[in-house]
Every structure is written in C-alpha cells, then in structure tokens.
C-alpha cells in the first residue's frame, strides 16, 4: 500500500511556516505549487497570520526601498520592540512615485527595475516573500492608479485612471486589472463623473477611497467599490478654509 499524507494535514503543517519559507516551497515541484495556491491553504495561512500579526515597515532612502517586519505586541503597555526581519529591497533607480497598500501587497505606480529596461513599470510586490510582478504596460500618458482588495472573492484589483492634464474625464476610457483570474490584462471601465485625482488613498472592507477635486473645484472622496468595480463620489468639508 502506497504511503500518502492527506492534503488537510499538509495544509496544517505548511500553514505554520513563515511567508518566506512558503514562497520557497512553491519552487519544489508543480504539486507543491498547486497545494500552496489552493484556496483552503490560503485561507488557513491568512487565519494563522492574523493570530500572530506583524508590523510591516517600508524605508525609502536615496532612491532605494527596503522592507522589514516585526512582531506586533498584543500588550499596548509593552514598550519592548522585537528586532525587525529584513525581507526585500528594490535597488536604486526607483522613481519617486507614490505607492498603494492593500491586504499585504504593495503596488508601485512607477518603478525602475535594473534587470528590466529603463522605463518605469507598474509593479505589484509581496514584501514578505520577496516576490513581485510587473503589470502589462498601458501607453496612455499621464495617469493615477491605486490598489484595492475584494474580501469576498479574495481578489486584488488595480484601478488605473487616465488623466491628461491631471483630469480623469467621464468621456475617457479608464482601466481595471484583476489579479488571480487567469487573464492578466486590463479591461476598460467608464467613470460617471469628471474629477482630478490625488494620491491620498486607503482601501477598507472592499472599498478604495481616494481624495480628489470635482469639476466645480470642491474637494470630494471618490469611492471605488472593488467588488462591483463601480465609482461614486462624496462631498467633504473644505478643510482649507
């Protein structure tokens, strides 16, 4: 009788590994890669990770990004800080463009990578595993783009707003790229209103919020529902007065 280990037991064992070790295990074989990409393992690993939270620290200096993490204390009165673990770096040559964070991944709107060509790339990276992926190129000129996470379907989406003269017009095509669907390509969407995007943004519970100015010159919060891929705007008080 051939010896075998149930997948449930394999999931249980591997879910206790640190993220960097899991990334290395994916290179063992196609079978291991399939196991570690299975939704059951992913959900178990995330559940265990939440039980032992870590602080992610990104440091930018002289054009170079370095990422560290350290265990997050569950005792708010504890002042002791554990040593930080180094995970990865992006070498000099990175542009000074903004970046977005959502559910463990970091998206850089424009990054130069040495082993690629000199053009800035749209890059999505997992700082804990050291893995990154370069998104397909869109030649549309000026743009603003942001990262969001869909907690229902467990999907990451990049929202790409076409902004000639820094304006996202309702008459232009804008784009979305969904990670993990098997189709690594942009699809077009329409925005029902014209606005001027800004870099301040945050993704909470499946909604990406970013600051903007509407066509009347008033400050608004644009809401991108990551699940439905729809855009709305809400007025805010003018804090400049």
mmCIF file of C-alpha atoms in Angstrom:
data_model
loop_
_atom_site.group_PDB
_atom_site.id
_atom_site.type_symbol
_atom_site.label_atom_id
_atom_site.label_comp_id
_atom_site.label_asym_id
_atom_site.label_seq_id
_atom_site.Cartn_x
_atom_site.Cartn_y
_atom_site.Cartn_z
ATOM 1 C CA UNK A 1 0.000 0.000 0.000
ATOM 2 C CA UNK A 2 1.432 3.321 -1.027
ATOM 3 C CA UNK A 3 2.103 5.760 1.797
ATOM 4 C CA UNK A 4 0.410 9.132 1.482
ATOM 5 C CA UNK A 5 -0.313 12.178 3.610
ATOM 6 C CA UNK A 6 -3.802 13.739 3.494
ATOM 7 C CA UNK A 7 -3.889 17.230 1.998
ATOM 8 C CA UNK A 8 -5.573 18.575 5.133
ATOM 9 C CA UNK A 9 -2.542 17.533 7.182
ATOM 10 C CA UNK A 10 -0.169 19.064 4.623
ATOM 11 C CA UNK A 11 -2.130 22.343 4.774
ATOM 12 C CA UNK A 12 -1.936 22.280 8.575
ATOM 13 C CA UNK A 13 1.828 21.709 8.629
ATOM 14 C CA UNK A 14 2.747 24.222 5.929
ATOM 15 C CA UNK A 15 0.460 26.938 7.321
ATOM 16 C CA UNK A 16 2.784 27.197 10.328
ATOM 17 C CA UNK A 17 5.731 28.237 8.161
ATOM 18 C CA UNK A 18 6.751 31.898 7.731
ATOM 19 C CA UNK A 19 5.731 33.557 4.480
ATOM 20 C CA UNK A 20 9.250 33.495 3.010
ATOM 21 C CA UNK A 21 9.504 29.722 3.554
ATOM 22 C CA UNK A 22 6.122 29.200 1.886
ATOM 23 C CA UNK A 23 7.365 31.133 -1.141
ATOM 24 C CA UNK A 24 10.433 28.888 -1.365
ATOM 25 C CA UNK A 25 8.316 25.735 -1.070
ATOM 26 C CA UNK A 26 6.435 26.740 -4.221
ATOM 27 C CA UNK A 27 9.606 26.041 -6.187
ATOM 28 C CA UNK A 28 9.884 22.405 -5.017
ATOM 29 C CA UNK A 29 7.503 20.931 -7.609
ATOM 30 C CA UNK A 30 4.308 21.578 -9.550
ATOM 31 C CA UNK A 31 2.369 19.576 -6.950
ATOM 32 C CA UNK A 32 3.668 21.710 -4.096
ATOM 33 C CA UNK A 33 2.939 24.883 -6.040
ATOM 34 C CA UNK A 34 -0.627 23.679 -6.620
ATOM 35 C CA UNK A 35 -1.074 22.865 -2.912
ATOM 36 C CA UNK A 36 0.247 26.233 -1.760
ATOM 37 C CA UNK A 37 -2.014 28.109 -4.186
ATOM 38 C CA UNK A 38 -5.137 26.212 -3.133
ATOM 39 C CA UNK A 39 -7.834 28.377 -1.551
ATOM 40 C CA UNK A 40 -8.058 26.100 1.512
ATOM 41 C CA UNK A 41 -4.372 26.609 2.280
ATOM 42 C CA UNK A 42 -4.531 30.343 1.535
ATOM 43 C CA UNK A 43 -7.407 30.918 3.963
ATOM 44 C CA UNK A 44 -5.770 28.770 6.667
ATOM 45 C CA UNK A 45 -2.452 30.587 6.268
ATOM 46 C CA UNK A 46 -4.138 34.005 6.454
ATOM 47 C CA UNK A 47 -6.076 32.964 9.562
ATOM 48 C CA UNK A 48 -2.869 31.888 11.298
ATOM 49 C CA UNK A 49 -1.102 35.065 10.184
ATOM 50 C CA UNK A 50 -3.832 37.216 11.742
ATOM 51 C CA UNK A 51 -3.335 35.353 15.015
ATOM 52 C CA UNK A 52 0.316 36.441 15.053
ATOM 53 C CA UNK A 53 0.220 39.942 13.481
ATOM 54 C CA UNK A 54 3.366 41.711 12.338
ATOM 55 C CA UNK A 55 4.124 45.335 11.576
ATOM 56 C CA UNK A 56 5.343 45.944 8.029
ATOM 57 C CA UNK A 57 7.958 48.681 7.766
ATOM 58 C CA UNK A 58 8.957 50.252 4.459
ATOM 59 C CA UNK A 59 12.004 52.529 4.376
ATOM 60 C CA UNK A 60 12.894 54.692 1.370
ATOM 61 C CA UNK A 61 16.352 56.229 1.317
ATOM 62 C CA UNK A 62 18.438 57.548 -1.568
ATOM 63 C CA UNK A 63 16.031 56.091 -4.111
ATOM 64 C CA UNK A 64 16.046 52.588 -2.587
ATOM 65 C CA UNK A 65 13.153 50.783 -0.863
ATOM 66 C CA UNK A 66 13.779 48.257 1.941
ATOM 67 C CA UNK A 67 11.058 46.237 3.658
ATOM 68 C CA UNK A 68 11.163 44.863 7.201
ATOM 69 C CA UNK A 69 8.642 43.329 9.589
ATOM 70 C CA UNK A 70 8.499 42.860 13.331
ATOM 71 C CA UNK A 71 6.035 41.021 15.627
ATOM 72 C CA UNK A 72 3.230 43.265 16.830
ATOM 73 C CA UNK A 73 2.779 43.164 20.590
ATOM 74 C CA UNK A 74 -0.700 42.297 21.853
ATOM 75 C CA UNK A 75 0.001 44.246 25.041
ATOM 76 C CA UNK A 76 -0.396 48.020 24.438
ATOM 77 C CA UNK A 77 1.560 48.725 27.634
ATOM 78 C CA UNK A 78 4.606 46.803 26.481
ATOM 79 C CA UNK A 79 7.342 49.099 25.218
ATOM 80 C CA UNK A 80 9.806 46.408 24.135
ATOM 81 C CA UNK A 81 10.293 46.175 20.364
ATOM 82 C CA UNK A 82 11.459 42.918 18.782
ATOM 83 C CA UNK A 83 14.263 43.034 16.184
ATOM 84 C CA UNK A 84 12.969 43.646 12.666
ATOM 85 C CA UNK A 85 13.390 40.968 9.993
ATOM 86 C CA UNK A 86 14.628 42.112 6.585
ATOM 87 C CA UNK A 87 12.590 40.803 3.627
ATOM 88 C CA UNK A 88 13.485 42.504 0.360
ATOM 89 C CA UNK A 89 14.707 45.644 -1.342
ATOM 90 C CA UNK A 90 14.296 47.393 -4.653
ATOM 91 C CA UNK A 91 17.590 48.797 -5.882
ATOM 92 C CA UNK A 92 18.353 52.398 -6.691
ATOM 93 C CA UNK A 93 16.622 53.693 -9.744
ATOM 94 C CA UNK A 94 13.114 53.607 -8.325
ATOM 95 C CA UNK A 95 11.065 56.659 -9.206
ATOM 96 C CA UNK A 96 9.587 58.851 -6.510
ATOM 97 C CA UNK A 97 6.020 57.986 -7.478
ATOM 98 C CA UNK A 98 3.508 57.047 -4.818
ATOM 99 C CA UNK A 99 2.612 53.511 -3.780
ATOM 100 C CA UNK A 100 -0.559 51.808 -2.523
ATOM 101 C CA UNK A 101 -1.050 49.072 0.080
ATOM 102 C CA UNK A 102 -3.870 46.521 0.388
ATOM 103 C CA UNK A 103 -4.091 43.248 2.315
ATOM 104 C CA UNK A 104 -0.378 42.502 2.400
ATOM 105 C CA UNK A 105 0.605 43.608 -1.109
ATOM 106 C CA UNK A 106 2.210 46.878 -2.209
ATOM 107 C CA UNK A 107 1.642 48.481 -5.604
ATOM 108 C CA UNK A 108 4.108 50.951 -7.090
ATOM 109 C CA UNK A 109 2.706 53.267 -9.740
ATOM 110 C CA UNK A 110 6.104 53.797 -11.330
ATOM 111 C CA UNK A 111 9.256 51.851 -10.531
ATOM 112 C CA UNK A 112 12.525 51.340 -12.377
ATOM 113 C CA UNK A 113 13.921 47.809 -12.071
ATOM 114 C CA UNK A 114 17.564 47.290 -13.002
ATOM 115 C CA UNK A 115 17.240 43.956 -14.764
ATOM 116 C CA UNK A 116 14.383 45.302 -16.880
ATOM 117 C CA UNK A 117 14.642 48.286 -19.237
ATOM 118 C CA UNK A 118 14.944 51.870 -18.034
ATOM 119 C CA UNK A 119 11.239 52.699 -18.276
ATOM 120 C CA UNK A 120 9.217 52.931 -15.057
ATOM 121 C CA UNK A 121 6.922 49.946 -14.528
ATOM 122 C CA UNK A 122 3.680 49.297 -12.684
ATOM 123 C CA UNK A 123 4.842 46.776 -10.080
ATOM 124 C CA UNK A 124 2.919 44.703 -7.523
ATOM 125 C CA UNK A 125 5.008 43.067 -4.801
ATOM 126 C CA UNK A 126 4.655 40.882 -1.719
ATOM 127 C CA UNK A 127 7.306 42.292 0.630
ATOM 128 C CA UNK A 128 7.197 39.278 2.975
ATOM 129 C CA UNK A 129 8.028 36.713 0.293
ATOM 130 C CA UNK A 130 10.170 38.989 -1.875
ATOM 131 C CA UNK A 131 8.103 38.186 -4.973
ATOM 132 C CA UNK A 132 6.928 40.832 -7.436
ATOM 133 C CA UNK A 133 5.112 41.007 -10.757
ATOM 134 C CA UNK A 134 5.251 43.653 -13.484
ATOM 135 C CA UNK A 135 1.826 44.656 -14.782
ATOM 136 C CA UNK A 136 1.098 44.899 -18.521
ATOM 137 C CA UNK A 137 2.048 48.267 -19.955
ATOM 138 C CA UNK A 138 -0.584 50.858 -20.827
ATOM 139 C CA UNK A 139 0.577 53.638 -23.150
ATOM 140 C CA UNK A 140 -1.957 56.320 -22.312
ATOM 141 C CA UNK A 141 0.181 59.174 -20.997
ATOM 142 C CA UNK A 142 -0.462 60.712 -17.576
ATOM 143 C CA UNK A 143 -2.344 58.586 -15.065
ATOM 144 C CA UNK A 144 -3.159 57.851 -11.433
ATOM 145 C CA UNK A 145 -3.513 54.251 -10.268
ATOM 146 C CA UNK A 146 -4.364 52.546 -6.985
ATOM 147 C CA UNK A 147 -4.542 49.062 -5.456
ATOM 148 C CA UNK A 148 -7.690 47.602 -3.891
ATOM 149 C CA UNK A 149 -8.713 44.235 -2.412
ATOM 150 C CA UNK A 150 -12.016 42.366 -2.780
ATOM 151 C CA UNK A 151 -12.555 40.463 0.527
ATOM 152 C CA UNK A 152 -15.447 38.426 -0.911
ATOM 153 C CA UNK A 153 -13.749 36.853 -3.937
ATOM 154 C CA UNK A 154 -10.257 37.346 -2.442
ATOM 155 C CA UNK A 155 -9.068 39.280 -5.487
ATOM 156 C CA UNK A 156 -6.745 42.246 -5.897
ATOM 157 C CA UNK A 157 -7.658 44.929 -8.415
ATOM 158 C CA UNK A 158 -5.608 47.824 -9.765
ATOM 159 C CA UNK A 159 -7.642 50.899 -10.740
ATOM 160 C CA UNK A 160 -5.967 52.923 -13.495
ATOM 161 C CA UNK A 161 -7.358 56.412 -14.151
ATOM 162 C CA UNK A 162 -6.348 58.083 -17.432
ATOM 163 C CA UNK A 163 -5.569 61.723 -16.590
ATOM 164 C CA UNK A 164 -4.451 64.034 -19.411
ATOM 165 C CA UNK A 165 -3.790 67.434 -17.787
ATOM 166 C CA UNK A 166 -4.304 65.598 -14.436
ATOM 167 C CA UNK A 167 -8.058 65.280 -15.083
ATOM 168 C CA UNK A 168 -9.953 61.958 -15.103
ATOM 169 C CA UNK A 169 -12.716 62.713 -17.584
ATOM 170 C CA UNK A 170 -16.022 60.850 -17.778
ATOM 171 C CA UNK A 171 -15.547 60.850 -21.566
ATOM 172 C CA UNK A 172 -12.327 58.797 -21.439
ATOM 173 C CA UNK A 173 -11.670 55.090 -21.005
ATOM 174 C CA UNK A 174 -10.211 54.040 -17.667
ATOM 175 C CA UNK A 175 -8.911 50.600 -16.747
ATOM 176 C CA UNK A 176 -9.006 47.772 -14.203
ATOM 177 C CA UNK A 177 -6.688 44.798 -13.869
ATOM 178 C CA UNK A 178 -7.821 41.886 -11.692
ATOM 179 C CA UNK A 179 -5.149 39.609 -10.241
ATOM 180 C CA UNK A 180 -5.729 35.882 -9.881
ATOM 181 C CA UNK A 181 -8.351 35.387 -12.597
ATOM 182 C CA UNK A 182 -6.007 33.789 -15.111
ATOM 183 C CA UNK A 183 -6.437 36.740 -17.511
ATOM 184 C CA UNK A 184 -3.549 39.082 -16.871
ATOM 185 C CA UNK A 185 -4.827 42.027 -18.887
ATOM 186 C CA UNK A 186 -6.531 45.388 -18.478
ATOM 187 C CA UNK A 187 -10.225 45.889 -19.168
ATOM 188 C CA UNK A 188 -11.896 49.237 -19.738
ATOM 189 C CA UNK A 189 -14.428 50.909 -17.448
ATOM 190 C CA UNK A 190 -16.211 54.256 -17.501
ATOM 191 C CA UNK A 191 -16.265 56.832 -14.733
ATOM 192 C CA UNK A 192 -19.657 58.603 -14.423
ATOM 193 C CA UNK A 193 -18.105 61.918 -13.342
ATOM 194 C CA UNK A 194 -15.094 64.106 -14.152
ATOM 195 C CA UNK A 195 -12.612 64.764 -11.347
ATOM 196 C CA UNK A 196 -8.979 65.494 -10.536
ATOM 197 C CA UNK A 197 -7.493 62.538 -8.582
ATOM 198 C CA UNK A 198 -4.996 62.974 -5.750
ATOM 199 C CA UNK A 199 -2.617 60.495 -4.128
ATOM 200 C CA UNK A 200 -4.200 60.252 -0.653
ATOM 201 C CA UNK A 201 -5.963 56.867 -0.552
ATOM 202 C CA UNK A 202 -6.892 53.862 1.592
ATOM 203 C CA UNK A 203 -8.703 50.554 0.999
ATOM 204 C CA UNK A 204 -11.118 49.385 3.731
ATOM 205 C CA UNK A 205 -13.507 46.419 3.591
ATOM 206 C CA UNK A 206 -13.551 46.175 -0.184
ATOM 207 C CA UNK A 207 -13.814 49.908 -0.910
ATOM 208 C CA UNK A 208 -10.924 52.020 -2.176
ATOM 209 C CA UNK A 209 -11.167 55.661 -1.108
ATOM 210 C CA UNK A 210 -9.045 58.426 -2.607
ATOM 211 C CA UNK A 211 -9.151 62.211 -2.402
ATOM 212 C CA UNK A 212 -9.991 64.302 -5.461
ATOM 213 C CA UNK A 213 -11.396 67.600 -6.675
ATOM 214 C CA UNK A 214 -14.606 67.688 -8.708
ATOM 215 C CA UNK A 215 -15.329 69.784 -11.798
ATOM 216 C CA UNK A 216 -16.647 72.614 -9.565
ATOM 217 C CA UNK A 217 -13.355 72.828 -7.690
ATOM 218 C CA UNK A 218 -14.694 71.230 -4.494
ATOM 219 C CA UNK A 219 -12.894 68.514 -2.548
ATOM 220 C CA UNK A 220 -14.510 65.075 -2.723
ATOM 221 C CA UNK A 221 -13.805 61.490 -1.709
ATOM 222 C CA UNK A 222 -14.009 59.093 -4.646
ATOM 223 C CA UNK A 223 -15.180 55.595 -3.686
ATOM 224 C CA UNK A 224 -14.230 52.628 -5.853
ATOM 225 C CA UNK A 225 -16.201 49.505 -4.935
ATOM 226 C CA UNK A 226 -13.620 46.799 -5.591
ATOM 227 C CA UNK A 227 -16.276 44.065 -5.702
ATOM 228 C CA UNK A 228 -18.561 45.691 -8.294
ATOM 229 C CA UNK A 229 -15.849 47.850 -9.962
ATOM 230 C CA UNK A 230 -18.081 50.940 -9.708
ATOM 231 C CA UNK A 231 -17.136 54.547 -8.896
ATOM 232 C CA UNK A 232 -19.039 57.110 -6.817
ATOM 233 C CA UNK A 233 -18.091 60.406 -5.161
ATOM 234 C CA UNK A 234 -18.961 62.034 -1.844
ATOM 235 C CA UNK A 235 -18.515 65.700 -0.956
ATOM 236 C CA UNK A 236 -16.336 66.648 2.010
ATOM 237 C CA UNK A 237 -15.930 69.844 4.005
ATOM 238 C CA UNK A 238 -13.362 72.231 2.619
ATOM 239 C CA UNK A 239 -10.682 71.972 5.308
ATOM 240 C CA UNK A 240 -8.624 74.696 3.677
ATOM 241 C CA UNK A 241 -10.914 77.460 4.970
#
